[in-house]
């Protein structure tokens, strides 16, 4: 790709992009439902394989909006066309491993073809991730939709691997692209908010039509504390650190790939897992959780915390010791929660996140007094 000017001043998120995100609110809900119905190891794998192309369509649209002016008529129509493909993918998700596999694959291919057309004026655009999506992973997704369940998962997993590997394979070409450092952190933060919104649905949806006895209200409150804790860990500390790192990075290309494209895939997947865990937990606070719901709730939280350790390592060369310790504690607690009531599992996890945020807030204040920057990434 040739270098593209981004204009003067900070690039702002457009209204078209925000409207586009509404499609992915629905898509995340559909992925959550897929995981809700099958949350054993096979179900988790299938949900991940289905989520990657949804996420990657969003990433492709976000990156092309960063390197191009998309606030004209052509740019808006392109974003809406990809949004239509995303809507078709979301509609197909409940039956993606059944009768709607072709629709899921074809909708993905349509989105990738539109994205390639959108960046087609950039020299050599097809010789990069956009070309891989349109010419390799898109056809693989359609082919997967045409075959039975086992080969379908294999072909879709291969397509996902091709997409995820493309930025690495074409990193020298991507080095020529000029990225705006303000736009991307805001966009990826907004997608994380979409996933956190799904956690609110997971809290309220299961109990909205029930009689709401006191134990349920307590479970709703504890689940909301957990959701707030997840929000605080990102937007209270990490979001500013990510923008700081991107503005000062010697290679924005590498930081975008490792921290945003890959790191946020893990962060968002962790939040979705927690959201599905809420759906299995808050309605019956007195019942013991099975291994599946508990694994989603605690395992998703641990993945979220470990993802911050990874992103901080990529940004500053060090791992966050507090988040690593909290992730280890969550994993140690997981098997101990199996026989306890759901209310207790929620309470313990809420206590861990509140304690972690309180400790990190103390570290931020100490860092502010000492004048150091970026300590709580």
Tab-separated table of C-alpha atoms in Angstrom, residues 2 28 39 49 53 59 68 94 101 103 112 137 149 185 192 194 205 227 229-230 251 254 261 290 334 338 369:
chain	number	residue	atom	x	y	z
A	2	UNK	CA	1.143	3.491	-0.718
A	28	UNK	CA	-21.794	-9.682	19.211
A	39	UNK	CA	-20.317	-23.691	26.011
A	49	UNK	CA	-14.031	-19.441	14.630
A	53	UNK	CA	-14.399	-13.108	10.555
A	59	UNK	CA	-11.059	-4.221	11.827
A	68	UNK	CA	-8.627	7.295	4.012
A	94	UNK	CA	-27.522	-18.978	14.829
A	101	UNK	CA	-23.323	-21.647	6.495
A	103	UNK	CA	-25.030	-17.159	3.902
A	112	UNK	CA	-14.105	-8.270	1.950
A	137	UNK	CA	-10.170	-16.200	3.063
A	149	UNK	CA	-19.910	-29.461	9.929
A	185	UNK	CA	-7.545	3.858	19.965
A	192	UNK	CA	-14.819	-2.965	23.574
A	194	UNK	CA	-19.997	-2.876	22.441
A	205	UNK	CA	-31.865	-10.345	30.282
A	227	UNK	CA	-18.768	-5.336	34.494
A	229	UNK	CA	-14.495	-3.415	37.057
A	230	UNK	CA	-13.760	-4.631	33.538
A	251	UNK	CA	6.650	1.626	14.226
A	254	UNK	CA	3.700	-3.069	14.565
A	261	UNK	CA	-5.751	-6.000	15.883
A	290	UNK	CA	-21.387	-26.063	36.377
A	334	UNK	CA	-11.920	-21.223	39.510
A	338	UNK	CA	-17.538	-25.240	41.415
A	369	UNK	CA	3.266	12.329	42.702
